[in-house]
């Protein structure tokens, strides 16, 4: 019995929510926020928020990750988030900064590693060839 329950806990059905849908929940009747690609329904939390409801309204129906992090919320605040979680942000709507930027950084640092070596090596090879050519030229002409 316990085992089958564990299995269910391990495979939760992920509810994906599009940004388009999040955007429609921007009123006091229904306030949704996106923080770190997760969607939270904070309608019932508005009045309880120690930072005031206005700041939450400003971000309503949008991505509040930056503002949330700028405030430097405590781990208690992060724990509180969990109870308002309603789903994951649709993969297609996720911010490029989180995933792609990391990818770009790694790719570009990789490519710069290569170009950092290849370009000087190539240039040195050409200079060497030219020097050899110059030596044979001067030798044959004298
Ligand atoms: C569901 C999301 C949020 C939760 C659960 C939450 C929770 C909390 C909690 C528990 C505090 C008390 C201090 C602490 O424990 O860190 C706090 C303070 C604060 N929050 Fe939030 N917060 C949320 C979203 C936001 C957002 C999006 C903003 C946007 C600007 C914000 C702005 C603030 C500010 C300015 C304070 C400081 C209040 C003060 O020190 O007087 N919060 N929040």
GROMACS .gro file of N, CA, C and O in nm, residues 18 26 29 105 111 128:
model
   24
   18UNK      N    1   0.052   2.814  -1.992
   18UNK     CA    2   0.116   2.906  -2.087
   18UNK      C    3   0.119   3.048  -2.030
   18UNK      O    4   0.038   3.083  -1.945
   26UNK      N    5  -0.447   3.882  -1.386
   26UNK     CA    6  -0.374   4.000  -1.340
   26UNK      C    7  -0.462   4.095  -1.260
   26UNK      O    8  -0.435   4.213  -1.253
   29UNK      N    9  -0.910   3.964  -0.844
   29UNK     CA   10  -0.997   3.844  -0.840
   29UNK      C   11  -0.913   3.718  -0.854
   29UNK      O   12  -0.942   3.615  -0.794
  105UNK      N   13   2.674   3.081  -2.309
  105UNK     CA   14   2.801   3.106  -2.242
  105UNK      C   15   2.896   2.988  -2.261
  105UNK      O   16   3.012   3.007  -2.294
  111UNK      N   17   3.401   2.792  -2.800
  111UNK     CA   18   3.450   2.835  -2.930
  111UNK      C   19   3.566   2.932  -2.911
  111UNK      O   20   3.659   2.933  -2.989
  128UNK      N   21   5.571   3.172  -4.051
  128UNK     CA   22   5.680   3.076  -4.071
  128UNK      C   23   5.701   3.044  -4.217
  128UNK      O   24   5.814   3.045  -4.267
   0.00000   0.00000   0.00000
